[in-house]
mmCIF file with all atom_site columns, C-alpha atoms in Angstrom:
data_model
loop_
_atom_site.group_PDB
_atom_site.id
_atom_site.type_symbol
_atom_site.label_atom_id
_atom_site.label_alt_id
_atom_site.label_comp_id
_atom_site.label_asym_id
_atom_site.label_entity_id
_atom_site.label_seq_id
_atom_site.pdbx_PDB_ins_code
_atom_site.Cartn_x
_atom_site.Cartn_y
_atom_site.Cartn_z
_atom_site.occupancy
_atom_site.B_iso_or_equiv
_atom_site.pdbx_formal_charge
_atom_site.auth_seq_id
_atom_site.auth_comp_id
_atom_site.auth_asym_id
_atom_site.auth_atom_id
_atom_site.pdbx_PDB_model_num
ATOM 1   C CA . HIS H 1 1   ? 152.273 -156.042 -17.212 1.00 71.00 ? 218 HIS H CA 1
ATOM 2   C CA . ILE H 1 2   ? 151.800 -152.887 -19.273 1.00 72.00 ? 219 ILE H CA 1
ATOM 3   C CA . THR H 1 3   ? 151.205 -149.617 -17.442 1.00 79.00 ? 220 THR H CA 1
ATOM 4   C CA . HIS H 1 4   ? 150.120 -146.203 -18.711 1.00 82.00 ? 221 HIS H CA 1
ATOM 5   C CA . LEU H 1 5   ? 148.563 -147.618 -21.867 1.00 84.00 ? 222 LEU H CA 1
ATOM 6   C CA . ARG H 1 6   ? 148.016 -145.354 -24.834 1.00 85.00 ? 223 ARG H CA 1
ATOM 7   C CA . ILE H 1 7   ? 145.845 -145.805 -27.880 1.00 87.00 ? 224 ILE H CA 1
ATOM 8   C CA . THR H 1 8   ? 149.032 -146.344 -29.887 1.00 86.00 ? 225 THR H CA 1
ATOM 9   C CA . ASP H 1 9   ? 149.806 -149.451 -27.772 1.00 89.00 ? 226 ASP H CA 1
ATOM 10  C CA . ALA H 1 10  ? 146.959 -151.316 -29.481 1.00 90.00 ? 227 ALA H CA 1
ATOM 11  C CA . GLY H 1 11  ? 147.998 -153.976 -31.936 1.00 94.00 ? 228 GLY H CA 1
ATOM 12  C CA . CYS H 1 12  ? 149.270 -157.494 -32.376 1.00 96.00 ? 229 CYS H CA 1
ATOM 13  C CA . TYR H 1 13  ? 151.795 -158.794 -29.837 1.00 94.00 ? 230 TYR H CA 1
ATOM 14  C CA . LEU H 1 14  ? 153.825 -161.972 -30.205 1.00 96.00 ? 231 LEU H CA 1
ATOM 15  C CA . CYS H 1 15  ? 155.073 -164.116 -27.315 1.00 95.00 ? 232 CYS H CA 1
ATOM 16  C CA . VAL H 1 16  ? 157.899 -166.494 -28.242 1.00 95.00 ? 233 VAL H CA 1
ATOM 17  C CA . VAL H 1 17  ? 159.073 -169.214 -25.845 1.00 94.00 ? 234 VAL H CA 1
ATOM 18  C CA . ASN H 1 18  ? 162.372 -170.759 -26.870 1.00 90.00 ? 235 ASN H CA 1
ATOM 19  C CA . TYR H 1 19  ? 163.610 -173.774 -24.922 1.00 88.00 ? 236 TYR H CA 1
ATOM 20  C CA . HIS H 1 20  ? 164.715 -176.809 -26.928 1.00 87.00 ? 237 HIS H CA 1
ATOM 21  C CA . GLU H 1 21  ? 161.708 -176.181 -29.159 1.00 87.00 ? 238 GLU H CA 1
ATOM 22  C CA . THR H 1 22  ? 160.195 -172.877 -30.062 1.00 89.00 ? 239 THR H CA 1
ATOM 23  C CA . ASP H 1 23  ? 156.539 -172.055 -29.599 1.00 94.00 ? 240 ASP H CA 1
ATOM 24  C CA . HIS H 1 24  ? 154.730 -168.792 -30.041 1.00 94.00 ? 241 HIS H CA 1
ATOM 25  C CA . LYS H 1 25  ? 151.320 -167.206 -29.652 1.00 96.00 ? 242 LYS H CA 1
ATOM 26  C CA . TYR H 1 26  ? 149.828 -163.976 -30.917 1.00 96.00 ? 243 TYR H CA 1
ATOM 27  C CA . ILE H 1 27  ? 147.461 -161.716 -29.027 1.00 95.00 ? 244 ILE H CA 1
ATOM 28  C CA . ASP H 1 28  ? 145.601 -158.728 -30.424 1.00 96.00 ? 245 ASP H CA 1
ATOM 29  C CA . LEU H 1 29  ? 145.489 -155.979 -27.790 1.00 93.00 ? 246 LEU H CA 1
ATOM 30  C CA . LYS H 1 30  ? 142.511 -153.657 -28.089 1.00 91.00 ? 247 LYS H CA 1
ATOM 31  C CA . ILE H 1 31  ? 142.473 -150.366 -26.200 1.00 89.00 ? 248 ILE H CA 1
ATOM 32  C CA . GLU H 1 32  ? 139.363 -148.496 -25.102 1.00 89.00 ? 249 GLU H CA 1
ATOM 33  C CA . ALA H 1 33  ? 139.005 -145.130 -23.397 1.00 89.00 ? 250 ALA H CA 1
ATOM 34  C CA . PRO H 1 34  ? 135.447 -144.749 -22.092 1.00 90.00 ? 251 PRO H CA 1
ATOM 35  C CA . TYR H 1 35  ? 133.467 -141.603 -22.801 1.00 92.00 ? 252 TYR H CA 1
ATOM 36  C CA . LYS H 1 36  ? 133.061 -140.696 -19.114 1.00 84.00 ? 253 LYS H CA 1
ATOM 37  C CA . ARG H 1 37  ? 132.925 -136.917 -19.046 1.00 89.00 ? 254 ARG H CA 1
ATOM 38  C CA . ILE H 1 38  ? 130.166 -135.653 -21.322 1.00 94.00 ? 255 ILE H CA 1
ATOM 39  C CA . ASN H 1 39  ? 129.814 -131.873 -21.583 1.00 97.00 ? 256 ASN H CA 1
ATOM 40  C CA . ILE H 1 40  ? 126.442 -130.466 -22.548 1.00 96.00 ? 257 ILE H CA 1
ATOM 41  C CA . GLN H 1 41  ? 125.528 -126.855 -23.282 1.00 97.00 ? 258 GLN H CA 1
ATOM 42  C CA . GLU H 1 42  ? 122.306 -125.070 -24.089 1.00 96.00 ? 259 GLU H CA 1
ATOM 43  C CA . ARG H 1 43  ? 122.186 -121.793 -25.975 1.00 95.00 ? 260 ARG H CA 1
ATOM 44  C CA . LYS H 1 44  ? 119.008 -119.854 -26.631 1.00 94.00 ? 261 LYS H CA 1
ATOM 45  C CA . GLU H 1 45  ? 118.513 -118.096 -29.950 1.00 89.00 ? 262 GLU H CA 1
ATOM 46  C CA . ASP H 1 46  ? 115.674 -116.034 -31.367 1.00 86.00 ? 263 ASP H CA 1
ATOM 47  C CA . ASN H 1 47  ? 114.377 -118.984 -33.371 1.00 86.00 ? 264 ASN H CA 1
ATOM 48  C CA . GLY H 1 48  ? 114.838 -121.748 -30.764 1.00 88.00 ? 265 GLY H CA 1
ATOM 49  C CA . HIS H 1 49  ? 117.593 -123.474 -28.827 1.00 92.00 ? 266 HIS H CA 1
ATOM 50  C CA . ILE H 1 50  ? 120.915 -125.051 -29.689 1.00 94.00 ? 267 ILE H CA 1
ATOM 51  C CA . LEU H 1 51  ? 122.013 -128.073 -27.656 1.00 95.00 ? 268 LEU H CA 1
ATOM 52  C CA . THR H 1 52  ? 125.650 -129.138 -27.845 1.00 97.00 ? 269 THR H CA 1
ATOM 53  C CA . CYS H 1 53  ? 127.046 -132.426 -26.549 1.00 97.00 ? 270 CYS H CA 1
ATOM 54  C CA . GLN H 1 54  ? 130.824 -132.972 -26.472 1.00 98.00 ? 271 GLN H CA 1
ATOM 55  C CA . ALA H 1 55  ? 132.936 -135.891 -25.211 1.00 97.00 ? 272 ALA H CA 1
ATOM 56  C CA . GLU H 1 56  ? 136.303 -137.601 -25.709 1.00 96.00 ? 273 GLU H CA 1
ATOM 57  C CA . GLY H 1 57  ? 137.078 -141.301 -25.823 1.00 94.00 ? 274 GLY H CA 1
ATOM 58  C CA . TYR H 1 58  ? 138.085 -144.258 -27.953 1.00 93.00 ? 275 TYR H CA 1
ATOM 59  C CA . PRO H 1 59  ? 137.011 -145.957 -30.182 1.00 93.00 ? 276 PRO H CA 1
ATOM 60  C CA . LEU H 1 60  ? 134.779 -143.692 -32.239 1.00 95.00 ? 277 LEU H CA 1
ATOM 61  C CA . ALA H 1 61  ? 131.246 -143.708 -30.828 1.00 95.00 ? 278 ALA H CA 1
ATOM 62  C CA . ASP H 1 62  ? 127.806 -142.793 -32.109 1.00 93.00 ? 279 ASP H CA 1
ATOM 63  C CA . VAL H 1 63  ? 125.798 -139.967 -30.552 1.00 93.00 ? 280 VAL H CA 1
ATOM 64  C CA . LEU H 1 64  ? 122.060 -140.415 -30.102 1.00 91.00 ? 281 LEU H CA 1
ATOM 65  C CA . TRP H 1 65  ? 119.660 -137.691 -29.040 1.00 92.00 ? 282 TRP H CA 1
ATOM 66  C CA . LEU H 1 66  ? 116.558 -138.962 -27.263 1.00 91.00 ? 283 LEU H CA 1
ATOM 67  C CA . TYR H 1 67  ? 113.387 -137.024 -26.536 1.00 87.00 ? 284 TYR H CA 1
ATOM 68  C CA . GLU H 1 68  ? 111.399 -138.229 -23.522 1.00 88.00 ? 285 GLU H CA 1
ATOM 69  C CA . ASN H 1 69  ? 113.592 -141.369 -23.408 1.00 89.00 ? 286 ASN H CA 1
ATOM 70  C CA . ARG H 1 70  ? 112.769 -142.359 -26.987 1.00 87.00 ? 287 ARG H CA 1
ATOM 71  C CA . ILE H 1 71  ? 114.675 -142.131 -30.214 1.00 83.00 ? 288 ILE H CA 1
ATOM 72  C CA . ASN H 1 72  ? 112.919 -139.738 -32.552 1.00 75.00 ? 289 ASN H CA 1
ATOM 73  C CA . ASP H 1 73  ? 113.654 -140.222 -36.257 1.00 75.00 ? 290 ASP H CA 1
ATOM 74  C CA . THR H 1 74  ? 112.730 -136.595 -36.956 1.00 73.00 ? 291 THR H CA 1
ATOM 75  C CA . ILE H 1 75  ? 115.586 -135.263 -34.801 1.00 78.00 ? 292 ILE H CA 1
ATOM 76  C CA . PHE H 1 76  ? 118.611 -134.482 -36.934 1.00 85.00 ? 293 PHE H CA 1
ATOM 77  C CA . ALA H 1 77  ? 121.865 -133.448 -35.306 1.00 92.00 ? 294 ALA H CA 1
ATOM 78  C CA . ASN H 1 78  ? 125.135 -132.346 -36.840 1.00 96.00 ? 295 ASN H CA 1
ATOM 79  C CA . THR H 1 79  ? 127.791 -134.625 -35.338 1.00 96.00 ? 296 THR H CA 1
ATOM 80  C CA . THR H 1 80  ? 131.499 -134.248 -36.064 1.00 98.00 ? 297 THR H CA 1
ATOM 81  C CA . HIS H 1 81  ? 134.640 -135.831 -34.679 1.00 98.00 ? 298 HIS H CA 1
ATOM 82  C CA . LYS H 1 82  ? 138.328 -134.951 -34.566 1.00 97.00 ? 299 LYS H CA 1
ATOM 83  C CA . LEU H 1 83  ? 141.277 -137.117 -33.626 1.00 94.00 ? 300 LEU H CA 1
ATOM 84  C CA . THR H 1 84  ? 143.244 -135.504 -30.786 1.00 92.00 ? 301 THR H CA 1
ATOM 85  C CA . ASP H 1 85  ? 147.021 -135.556 -30.305 1.00 90.00 ? 302 ASP H CA 1
ATOM 86  C CA . THR H 1 86  ? 146.533 -138.261 -27.647 1.00 87.00 ? 303 THR H CA 1
ATOM 87  C CA . GLY H 1 87  ? 144.698 -140.532 -30.103 1.00 89.00 ? 304 GLY H CA 1
ATOM 88  C CA . LEU H 1 88  ? 141.244 -140.004 -28.600 1.00 92.00 ? 305 LEU H CA 1
ATOM 89  C CA . PHE H 1 89  ? 138.191 -138.960 -30.573 1.00 95.00 ? 306 PHE H CA 1
ATOM 90  C CA . ASN H 1 90  ? 136.662 -135.614 -29.657 1.00 97.00 ? 307 ASN H CA 1
ATOM 91  C CA . ILE H 1 91  ? 132.998 -135.871 -30.649 1.00 98.00 ? 308 ILE H CA 1
ATOM 92  C CA . THR H 1 92  ? 130.723 -132.843 -30.890 1.00 98.00 ? 309 THR H CA 1
ATOM 93  C CA . SER H 1 93  ? 127.025 -133.125 -31.671 1.00 97.00 ? 310 SER H CA 1
ATOM 94  C CA . VAL H 1 94  ? 124.865 -130.046 -32.233 1.00 97.00 ? 311 VAL H CA 1
ATOM 95  C CA . LEU H 1 95  ? 121.082 -130.235 -32.154 1.00 94.00 ? 312 LEU H CA 1
ATOM 96  C CA . ARG H 1 96  ? 118.902 -127.285 -33.167 1.00 91.00 ? 313 ARG H CA 1
ATOM 97  C CA . ILE H 1 97  ? 115.450 -127.167 -31.597 1.00 88.00 ? 314 ILE H CA 1
ATOM 98  C CA . ARG H 1 98  ? 112.982 -124.866 -33.281 1.00 82.00 ? 315 ARG H CA 1
ATOM 99  C CA . PRO H 1 99  ? 109.557 -124.115 -31.844 1.00 76.00 ? 316 PRO H CA 1
ATOM 100 C CA . SER H 1 100 ? 106.672 -125.924 -33.495 1.00 74.00 ? 317 SER H CA 1
ATOM 101 C CA . ALA H 1 101 ? 104.413 -123.891 -35.724 1.00 62.00 ? 318 ALA H CA 1
ATOM 102 C CA . PRO H 1 102 ? 101.003 -123.266 -34.162 1.00 61.00 ? 319 PRO H CA 1
ATOM 103 C CA . GLY H 1 103 ? 98.231  -125.265 -35.614 1.00 56.00 ? 320 GLY H CA 1
#
């Protein structure tokens, strides 16, 4: 039983049973830290709005921006990630919304 798991606990573990004969098995432990707390901010500028989405978790995840519950291929966001001291990924995605030209 492993308690207080950390990302660094992931890896290959070996169990060896030694009684008259030796047998062993390997297990690959994978660790996940769900992206539960997503922070979102909106900032208004003269030429539109800036939407920022930030979250921490593991493993590295993709960020999708949907408009009216659909993926829009014309929406381009700037998404970056940093590895924190705790081994989690801090993901920040910035989406700039500019008003459509009249016409």
